[in-house]
PDB file of C-alpha atoms in Angstrom:
ATOM      1  CA  UNK A   1      76.713  65.921 143.321  1.00  0.00           C
ATOM      2  CA  UNK A   2      77.596  69.138 145.340  1.00  0.00           C
ATOM      3  CA  UNK A   3      80.915  70.768 144.287  1.00  0.00           C
ATOM      4  CA  UNK A   4      83.626  69.622 146.905  1.00  0.00           C
ATOM      5  CA  UNK A   5      85.462  72.811 148.411  1.00  0.00           C
ATOM      6  CA  UNK A   6      89.071  72.319 149.913  1.00  0.00           C
ATOM      7  CA  UNK A   7      91.126  74.718 152.046  1.00  0.00           C
ATOM      8  CA  UNK A   8      94.870  74.512 151.356  1.00  0.00           C
ATOM      9  CA  UNK A   9      96.970  76.249 153.512  1.00  0.00           C
ATOM     10  CA  UNK A  10     100.254  77.345 152.153  1.00  0.00           C
ATOM     11  CA  UNK A  11      98.899  77.025 148.642  1.00  0.00           C
ATOM     12  CA  UNK A  12     100.912  79.726 146.847  1.00  0.00           C
ATOM     13  CA  UNK A  13     103.928  77.660 146.492  1.00  0.00           C
ATOM     14  CA  UNK A  14     105.637  74.326 146.562  1.00  0.00           C
ATOM     15  CA  UNK A  15     103.607  71.182 147.764  1.00  0.00           C
ATOM     16  CA  UNK A  16     100.478  73.235 148.715  1.00  0.00           C
ATOM     17  CA  UNK A  17     100.303  74.752 145.171  1.00  0.00           C
ATOM     18  CA  UNK A  18     100.670  71.467 143.511  1.00  0.00           C
ATOM     19  CA  UNK A  19      98.127  69.801 145.650  1.00  0.00           C
ATOM     20  CA  UNK A  20      95.579  72.601 144.918  1.00  0.00           C
ATOM     21  CA  UNK A  21      96.190  72.319 141.212  1.00  0.00           C
ATOM     22  CA  UNK A  22      95.831  68.356 141.369  1.00  0.00           C
ATOM     23  CA  UNK A  23      92.535  68.784 143.253  1.00  0.00           C
ATOM     24  CA  UNK A  24      91.164  71.352 141.025  1.00  0.00           C
ATOM     25  CA  UNK A  25      91.807  69.032 138.009  1.00  0.00           C
ATOM     26  CA  UNK A  26      89.361  66.554 139.964  1.00  0.00           C
ATOM     27  CA  UNK A  27      86.754  69.354 140.353  1.00  0.00           C
ATOM     28  CA  UNK A  28      87.469  70.455 143.644  1.00  0.00           C
ATOM     29  CA  UNK A  29      87.124  74.323 144.364  1.00  0.00           C
ATOM     30  CA  UNK A  30      89.732  75.787 146.342  1.00  0.00           C
ATOM     31  CA  UNK A  31      90.530  78.337 149.035  1.00  0.00           C
ATOM     32  CA  UNK A  32      94.210  78.520 149.477  1.00  0.00           C
ATOM     33  CA  UNK A  33      96.133  80.627 151.720  1.00  0.00           C
ATOM     34  CA  UNK A  34      99.457  82.571 151.442  1.00  0.00           C
ATOM     35  CA  UNK A  35     101.482  84.389 154.166  1.00  0.00           C
ATOM     36  CA  UNK A  36     103.081  87.269 152.206  1.00  0.00           C
ATOM     37  CA  UNK A  37     103.394  86.479 148.457  1.00  0.00           C
ATOM     38  CA  UNK A  38      99.944  87.946 147.294  1.00  0.00           C
ATOM     39  CA  UNK A  39     100.906  87.962 143.547  1.00  0.00           C
ATOM     40  CA  UNK A  40     101.911  84.191 143.766  1.00  0.00           C
ATOM     41  CA  UNK A  41      98.743  83.585 145.477  1.00  0.00           C
ATOM     42  CA  UNK A  42      96.622  85.293 142.592  1.00  0.00           C
ATOM     43  CA  UNK A  43      98.706  83.617 139.922  1.00  0.00           C
ATOM     44  CA  UNK A  44      97.709  80.220 141.542  1.00  0.00           C
ATOM     45  CA  UNK A  45      94.138  81.223 141.625  1.00  0.00           C
ATOM     46  CA  UNK A  46      94.161  81.953 137.971  1.00  0.00           C
ATOM     47  CA  UNK A  47      95.792  78.688 136.995  1.00  0.00           C
ATOM     48  CA  UNK A  48      93.012  76.872 139.173  1.00  0.00           C
ATOM     49  CA  UNK A  49      90.146  78.732 137.506  1.00  0.00           C
ATOM     50  CA  UNK A  50      91.566  78.044 133.958  1.00  0.00           C
ATOM     51  CA  UNK A  51      90.666  74.260 135.165  1.00  0.00           C
ATOM     52  CA  UNK A  52      87.186  75.170 135.232  1.00  0.00           C
ATOM     53  CA  UNK A  53      86.617  75.587 139.080  1.00  0.00           C
ATOM     54  CA  UNK A  54      86.384  78.486 141.527  1.00  0.00           C
ATOM     55  CA  UNK A  55      89.140  79.665 143.648  1.00  0.00           C
ATOM     56  CA  UNK A  56      90.199  82.351 145.915  1.00  0.00           C
ATOM     57  CA  UNK A  57      93.265  83.265 148.121  1.00  0.00           C
ATOM     58  CA  UNK A  58      93.233  84.457 151.713  1.00  0.00           C
ATOM     59  CA  UNK A  59      96.121  85.961 153.559  1.00  0.00           C
ATOM     60  CA  UNK A  60      97.004  83.454 156.829  1.00  0.00           C
ATOM     61  CA  UNK A  61      99.920  83.459 159.093  1.00  0.00           C
ATOM     62  CA  UNK A  62      99.625  80.000 160.436  1.00  0.00           C
ATOM     63  CA  UNK A  63     102.154  80.968 163.267  1.00  0.00           C
ATOM     64  CA  UNK A  64      99.743  83.548 164.671  1.00  0.00           C
ATOM     65  CA  UNK A  65      97.018  81.766 166.222  1.00  0.00           C
ATOM     66  CA  UNK A  66      95.540  84.915 167.517  1.00  0.00           C
ATOM     67  CA  UNK A  67      94.367  85.658 164.022  1.00  0.00           C
ATOM     68  CA  UNK A  68      92.369  82.402 163.438  1.00  0.00           C
ATOM     69  CA  UNK A  69      88.882  83.558 164.686  1.00  0.00           C
ATOM     70  CA  UNK A  70      88.930  86.382 162.058  1.00  0.00           C
ATOM     71  CA  UNK A  71      90.284  83.949 159.415  1.00  0.00           C
ATOM     72  CA  UNK A  72      87.405  81.575 160.135  1.00  0.00           C
ATOM     73  CA  UNK A  73      84.896  84.320 159.922  1.00  0.00           C
ATOM     74  CA  UNK A  74      86.247  85.466 156.629  1.00  0.00           C
ATOM     75  CA  UNK A  75      86.112  81.923 155.311  1.00  0.00           C
ATOM     76  CA  UNK A  76      82.339  81.626 156.200  1.00  0.00           C
ATOM     77  CA  UNK A  77      81.838  84.964 154.416  1.00  0.00           C
ATOM     78  CA  UNK A  78      83.422  83.734 151.292  1.00  0.00           C
ATOM     79  CA  UNK A  79      81.730  80.468 151.400  1.00  0.00           C
ATOM     80  CA  UNK A  80      78.319  82.180 151.361  1.00  0.00           C
ATOM     81  CA  UNK A  81      79.462  84.760 148.848  1.00  0.00           C
ATOM     82  CA  UNK A  82      81.199  82.688 146.465  1.00  0.00           C
ATOM     83  CA  UNK A  83      79.473  79.234 146.608  1.00  0.00           C
ATOM     84  CA  UNK A  84      76.265  79.895 148.604  1.00  0.00           C
ATOM     85  CA  UNK A  85      77.354  77.320 151.199  1.00  0.00           C
ATOM     86  CA  UNK A  86      77.851  77.481 154.699  1.00  0.00           C
ATOM     87  CA  UNK A  87      80.552  74.566 154.930  1.00  0.00           C
ATOM     88  CA  UNK A  88      83.616  73.139 153.008  1.00  0.00           C
ATOM     89  CA  UNK A  89      84.614  69.473 152.609  1.00  0.00           C
ATOM     90  CA  UNK A  90      88.368  69.074 152.997  1.00  0.00           C
ATOM     91  CA  UNK A  91      91.175  70.676 155.089  1.00  0.00           C
ATOM     92  CA  UNK A  92      94.695  70.269 154.041  1.00  0.00           C
ATOM     93  CA  UNK A  93      97.094  71.598 156.815  1.00  0.00           C
ATOM     94  CA  UNK A  94     100.182  72.043 154.647  1.00  0.00           C
ATOM     95  CA  UNK A  95     101.761  75.400 155.352  1.00  0.00           C
ATOM     96  CA  UNK A  96     105.244  75.257 157.021  1.00  0.00           C
ATOM     97  CA  UNK A  97     108.869  76.390 156.777  1.00  0.00           C
ATOM     98  CA  UNK A  98     112.175  74.415 157.101  1.00  0.00           C
ATOM     99  CA  UNK A  99     114.720  75.061 159.704  1.00  0.00           C
ATOM    100  CA  UNK A 100     118.082  73.014 159.371  1.00  0.00           C
ATOM    101  CA  UNK A 101     120.126  73.366 162.759  1.00  0.00           C
ATOM    102  CA  UNK A 102     121.962  70.705 164.671  1.00  0.00           C
ATOM    103  CA  UNK A 103     120.337  69.718 168.119  1.00  0.00           C
ATOM    104  CA  UNK A 104     123.171  71.351 169.959  1.00  0.00           C
ATOM    105  CA  UNK A 105     122.667  74.711 168.235  1.00  0.00           C
ATOM    106  CA  UNK A 106     119.017  75.255 167.480  1.00  0.00           C
ATOM    107  CA  UNK A 107     117.799  78.293 169.388  1.00  0.00           C
ATOM    108  CA  UNK A 108     114.621  78.544 171.395  1.00  0.00           C
ATOM    109  CA  UNK A 109     113.346  81.163 168.937  1.00  0.00           C
ATOM    110  CA  UNK A 110     113.836  78.780 166.180  1.00  0.00           C
ATOM    111  CA  UNK A 111     112.113  76.081 168.215  1.00  0.00           C
ATOM    112  CA  UNK A 112     109.157  78.392 169.093  1.00  0.00           C
ATOM    113  CA  UNK A 113     108.773  79.395 165.513  1.00  0.00           C
ATOM    114  CA  UNK A 114     108.573  75.777 164.495  1.00  0.00           C
ATOM    115  CA  UNK A 115     106.084  74.914 167.241  1.00  0.00           C
ATOM    116  CA  UNK A 116     103.974  77.843 166.096  1.00  0.00           C
ATOM    117  CA  UNK A 117     103.810  76.947 162.656  1.00  0.00           C
ATOM    118  CA  UNK A 118     103.791  73.214 162.372  1.00  0.00           C
ATOM    119  CA  UNK A 119     101.983  72.169 165.417  1.00  0.00           C
ATOM    120  CA  UNK A 120     100.280  75.039 167.404  1.00  0.00           C
ATOM    121  CA  UNK A 121      99.069  76.555 164.070  1.00  0.00           C
ATOM    122  CA  UNK A 122      97.515  73.461 162.502  1.00  0.00           C
ATOM    123  CA  UNK A 123      96.094  72.393 166.239  1.00  0.00           C
ATOM    124  CA  UNK A 124      94.076  75.718 166.823  1.00  0.00           C
ATOM    125  CA  UNK A 125      93.327  76.664 163.167  1.00  0.00           C
ATOM    126  CA  UNK A 126      91.410  73.265 162.692  1.00  0.00           C
ATOM    127  CA  UNK A 127      89.684  73.726 165.952  1.00  0.00           C
ATOM    128  CA  UNK A 128      88.451  77.201 164.656  1.00  0.00           C
ATOM    129  CA  UNK A 129      87.423  75.735 161.285  1.00  0.00           C
ATOM    130  CA  UNK A 130      85.536  72.713 162.466  1.00  0.00           C
ATOM    131  CA  UNK A 131      82.139  74.565 162.814  1.00  0.00           C
ATOM    132  CA  UNK A 132      82.459  75.253 158.879  1.00  0.00           C
ATOM    133  CA  UNK A 133      83.947  71.492 157.925  1.00  0.00           C
ATOM    134  CA  UNK A 134      80.914  69.596 156.897  1.00  0.00           C
ATOM    135  CA  UNK A 135      79.849  66.293 158.671  1.00  0.00           C
ATOM    136  CA  UNK A 136      81.554  63.691 156.755  1.00  0.00           C
ATOM    137  CA  UNK A 137      84.367  65.849 155.786  1.00  0.00           C
ATOM    138  CA  UNK A 138      87.952  65.220 155.747  1.00  0.00           C
ATOM    139  CA  UNK A 139      91.176  66.618 157.354  1.00  0.00           C
ATOM    140  CA  UNK A 140      94.507  65.795 155.864  1.00  0.00           C
ATOM    141  CA  UNK A 141      97.761  66.848 157.836  1.00  0.00           C
ATOM    142  CA  UNK A 142     101.202  66.857 156.462  1.00  0.00           C
ATOM    143  CA  UNK A 143     104.113  65.131 158.301  1.00  0.00           C
ATOM    144  CA  UNK A 144     107.464  63.921 156.912  1.00  0.00           C
ATOM    145  CA  UNK A 145     109.465  61.080 156.244  1.00  0.00           C
ATOM    146  CA  UNK A 146     111.632  62.478 159.192  1.00  0.00           C
ATOM    147  CA  UNK A 147     109.487  61.032 161.780  1.00  0.00           C
ATOM    148  CA  UNK A 148     110.497  57.529 160.572  1.00  0.00           C
ATOM    149  CA  UNK A 149     114.373  58.257 160.026  1.00  0.00           C
ATOM    150  CA  UNK A 150     116.573  60.736 161.349  1.00  0.00           C
ATOM    151  CA  UNK A 151     118.912  63.100 159.287  1.00  0.00           C
ATOM    152  CA  UNK A 152     120.990  65.523 161.307  1.00  0.00           C
ATOM    153  CA  UNK A 153     119.608  69.060 161.777  1.00  0.00           C
ATOM    154  CA  UNK A 154     115.863  68.113 161.960  1.00  0.00           C
ATOM    155  CA  UNK A 155     115.462  67.391 165.378  1.00  0.00           C
ATOM    156  CA  UNK A 156     112.938  70.014 166.080  1.00  0.00           C
ATOM    157  CA  UNK A 157     111.117  70.082 162.815  1.00  0.00           C
ATOM    158  CA  UNK A 158     110.744  66.178 162.981  1.00  0.00           C
ATOM    159  CA  UNK A 159     109.378  66.517 166.616  1.00  0.00           C
ATOM    160  CA  UNK A 160     106.633  68.914 165.456  1.00  0.00           C
ATOM    161  CA  UNK A 161     105.649  66.534 162.647  1.00  0.00           C
ATOM    162  CA  UNK A 162     105.737  63.855 165.121  1.00  0.00           C
ATOM    163  CA  UNK A 163     103.450  65.567 167.404  1.00  0.00           C
ATOM    164  CA  UNK A 164     101.058  66.239 164.362  1.00  0.00           C
ATOM    165  CA  UNK A 165     100.902  62.383 163.868  1.00  0.00           C
ATOM    166  CA  UNK A 166      99.797  61.882 167.392  1.00  0.00           C
ATOM    167  CA  UNK A 167      97.328  64.586 167.097  1.00  0.00           C
ATOM    168  CA  UNK A 168      95.996  63.094 163.800  1.00  0.00           C
ATOM    169  CA  UNK A 169      94.835  59.857 165.712  1.00  0.00           C
ATOM    170  CA  UNK A 170      92.951  62.131 168.144  1.00  0.00           C
ATOM    171  CA  UNK A 171      91.287  64.036 165.799  1.00  0.00           C
ATOM    172  CA  UNK A 172      89.965  60.803 164.192  1.00  0.00           C
ATOM    173  CA  UNK A 173      88.727  59.506 167.428  1.00  0.00           C
ATOM    174  CA  UNK A 174      87.255  62.674 168.805  1.00  0.00           C
ATOM    175  CA  UNK A 175      85.549  63.821 165.261  1.00  0.00           C
ATOM    176  CA  UNK A 176      84.463  60.409 164.193  1.00  0.00           C
ATOM    177  CA  UNK A 177      80.836  61.181 165.552  1.00  0.00           C
ATOM    178  CA  UNK A 178      80.612  63.679 163.048  1.00  0.00           C
ATOM    179  CA  UNK A 179      81.971  61.407 160.227  1.00  0.00           C
ATOM    180  CA  UNK A 180      85.020  63.268 159.766  1.00  0.00           C
ATOM    181  CA  UNK A 181      88.231  61.378 158.891  1.00  0.00           C
ATOM    182  CA  UNK A 182      91.706  62.636 159.699  1.00  0.00           C
ATOM    183  CA  UNK A 183      94.790  61.081 158.054  1.00  0.00           C
ATOM    184  CA  UNK A 184      98.346  62.357 157.541  1.00  0.00           C
ATOM    185  CA  UNK A 185     100.624  62.149 154.738  1.00  0.00           C
ATOM    186  CA  UNK A 186     104.295  61.911 155.194  1.00  0.00           C
ATOM    187  CA  UNK A 187     106.380  62.984 152.009  1.00  0.00           C
ATOM    188  CA  UNK A 188     110.093  62.013 151.617  1.00  0.00           C
ATOM    189  CA  UNK A 189     112.624  64.502 150.113  1.00  0.00           C
ATOM    190  CA  UNK A 190     111.087  66.399 147.083  1.00  0.00           C
ATOM    191  CA  UNK A 191     112.345  68.947 144.654  1.00  0.00           C
ATOM    192  CA  UNK A 192     110.771  72.241 146.006  1.00  0.00           C
ATOM    193  CA  UNK A 193     112.035  75.612 147.266  1.00  0.00           C
ATOM    194  CA  UNK A 194     111.535  74.111 150.800  1.00  0.00           C
ATOM    195  CA  UNK A 195     114.572  74.779 153.373  1.00  0.00           C
ATOM    196  CA  UNK A 196     116.082  77.053 150.502  1.00  0.00           C
ATOM    197  CA  UNK A 197     115.690  74.606 147.695  1.00  0.00           C
ATOM    198  CA  UNK A 198     118.548  72.305 148.914  1.00  0.00           C
ATOM    199  CA  UNK A 199     116.979  68.897 147.544  1.00  0.00           C
ATOM    200  CA  UNK A 200     116.363  70.542 144.272  1.00  0.00           C
ATOM    201  CA  UNK A 201     119.376  72.719 143.696  1.00  0.00           C
ATOM    202  CA  UNK A 202     122.332  70.742 145.497  1.00  0.00           C
ATOM    203  CA  UNK A 203     123.012  68.183 143.113  1.00  0.00           C
ATOM    204  CA  UNK A 204     125.317  66.113 145.524  1.00  0.00           C
ATOM    205  CA  UNK A 205     122.486  66.073 148.062  1.00  0.00           C
ATOM    206  CA  UNK A 206     120.134  65.195 145.220  1.00  0.00           C
ATOM    207  CA  UNK A 207     122.089  62.253 144.051  1.00  0.00           C
ATOM    208  CA  UNK A 208     122.761  61.007 147.574  1.00  0.00           C
ATOM    209  CA  UNK A 209     119.150  60.920 148.251  1.00  0.00           C
ATOM    210  CA  UNK A 210     118.316  59.118 145.001  1.00  0.00           C
ATOM    211  CA  UNK A 211     120.856  56.711 145.906  1.00  0.00           C
ATOM    212  CA  UNK A 212     118.961  55.750 148.897  1.00  0.00           C
ATOM    213  CA  UNK A 213     115.381  55.601 147.494  1.00  0.00           C
ATOM    214  CA  UNK A 214     114.208  52.286 146.099  1.00  0.00           C
ATOM    215  CA  UNK A 215     112.787  54.132 142.975  1.00  0.00           C
ATOM    216  CA  UNK A 216     116.243  55.637 142.272  1.00  0.00           C
ATOM    217  CA  UNK A 217     115.269  59.331 142.113  1.00  0.00           C
ATOM    218  CA  UNK A 218     114.126  62.191 144.586  1.00  0.00           C
ATOM    219  CA  UNK A 219     110.428  62.979 144.567  1.00  0.00           C
ATOM    220  CA  UNK A 220     108.890  65.802 142.558  1.00  0.00           C
ATOM    221  CA  UNK A 221     105.816  68.068 143.446  1.00  0.00           C
ATOM    222  CA  UNK A 222     103.552  65.984 141.244  1.00  0.00           C
ATOM    223  CA  UNK A 223     104.264  62.902 143.243  1.00  0.00           C
ATOM    224  CA  UNK A 224     102.746  64.399 146.237  1.00  0.00           C
ATOM    225  CA  UNK A 225     100.033  66.611 144.887  1.00  0.00           C
ATOM    226  CA  UNK A 226      98.654  63.441 142.889  1.00  0.00           C
ATOM    227  CA  UNK A 227      98.809  61.355 146.216  1.00  0.00           C
ATOM    228  CA  UNK A 228      96.919  64.328 148.179  1.00  0.00           C
ATOM    229  CA  UNK A 229      94.317  64.344 145.563  1.00  0.00           C
ATOM    230  CA  UNK A 230      93.838  60.632 145.559  1.00  0.00           C
ATOM    231  CA  UNK A 231      93.826  60.485 149.567  1.00  0.00           C
ATOM    232  CA  UNK A 232      91.031  63.195 149.410  1.00  0.00           C
ATOM    233  CA  UNK A 233      89.240  61.061 146.799  1.00  0.00           C
ATOM    234  CA  UNK A 234      85.559  59.844 147.961  1.00  0.00           C
ATOM    235  CA  UNK A 235      86.780  56.101 147.238  1.00  0.00           C
ATOM    236  CA  UNK A 236      89.128  56.429 150.521  1.00  0.00           C
ATOM    237  CA  UNK A 237      86.595  57.774 152.910  1.00  0.00           C
ATOM    238  CA  UNK A 238      86.714  54.629 155.052  1.00  0.00           C
ATOM    239  CA  UNK A 239      90.506  55.183 155.618  1.00  0.00           C
ATOM    240  CA  UNK A 240      90.965  56.887 159.035  1.00  0.00           C
ATOM    241  CA  UNK A 241      93.843  57.686 161.561  1.00  0.00           C
ATOM    242  CA  UNK A 242      96.505  56.598 158.968  1.00  0.00           C
ATOM    243  CA  UNK A 243      99.885  57.778 158.436  1.00  0.00           C
ATOM    244  CA  UNK A 244     100.588  57.416 154.736  1.00  0.00           C
ATOM    245  CA  UNK A 245     104.322  57.843 153.754  1.00  0.00           C
ATOM    246  CA  UNK A 246     104.755  58.830 150.015  1.00  0.00           C
ATOM    247  CA  UNK A 247     108.646  58.617 149.647  1.00  0.00           C
ATOM    248  CA  UNK A 248     109.441  56.298 146.636  1.00  0.00           C
ATOM    249  CA  UNK A 249     110.832  53.873 149.374  1.00  0.00           C
ATOM    250  CA  UNK A 250     113.357  56.391 150.988  1.00  0.00           C
ATOM    251  CA  UNK A 251     115.682  54.738 153.416  1.00  0.00           C
ATOM    252  CA  UNK A 252     113.845  51.388 153.608  1.00  0.00           C
TER     253      UNK A 252
END
């Protein structure tokens, strides 16, 4: 079997890093992107390569759609140079930021930043990478439990994730003729540095969320990384246009 190759945006930290490592454990080669922390990205590449698969890190600002054509060209060159291939298999649109601000106070600048990174970015990045995504390939977008339940301060963030859920349906419909599937994973609250690490570092918040989760704890990065690796497994190739929440039963 030809080795699978995945592009993981925002793969230098948090859930993206964990997903890249879990995919590597399944023998999937990784192209990960990072925004500014080159050393962190290189450390992840070394960790992946210790698992016996090739990896590389490419700089990308997902909020800057003007850079996507040059990024796609670089991906094509690296695919040919490193793997002697013209295509990759999986695209994980993971990169993102967290902005917590009340609906009455969030600024237009904050709103635009969230649009660019969480919706416009993956919308047009995927478009630019489609010529390199093999027929029968897979797109996995990342949403949030916040599209199902509402927590104050996340109106704009959750709205972008809701838009991504709608987009996922259209990607599945319009790319089906190439055998490409599109699904979206919706994590619940996870202990990472996302949003300043509040869920991880604020003991009261952590305890409160655990109390509202059926499995009695807050999620860990491994919970999501493992789920992503499973969702991109060949055995789930018939699953398409689905939102899969991985939250331990949060707010049910």
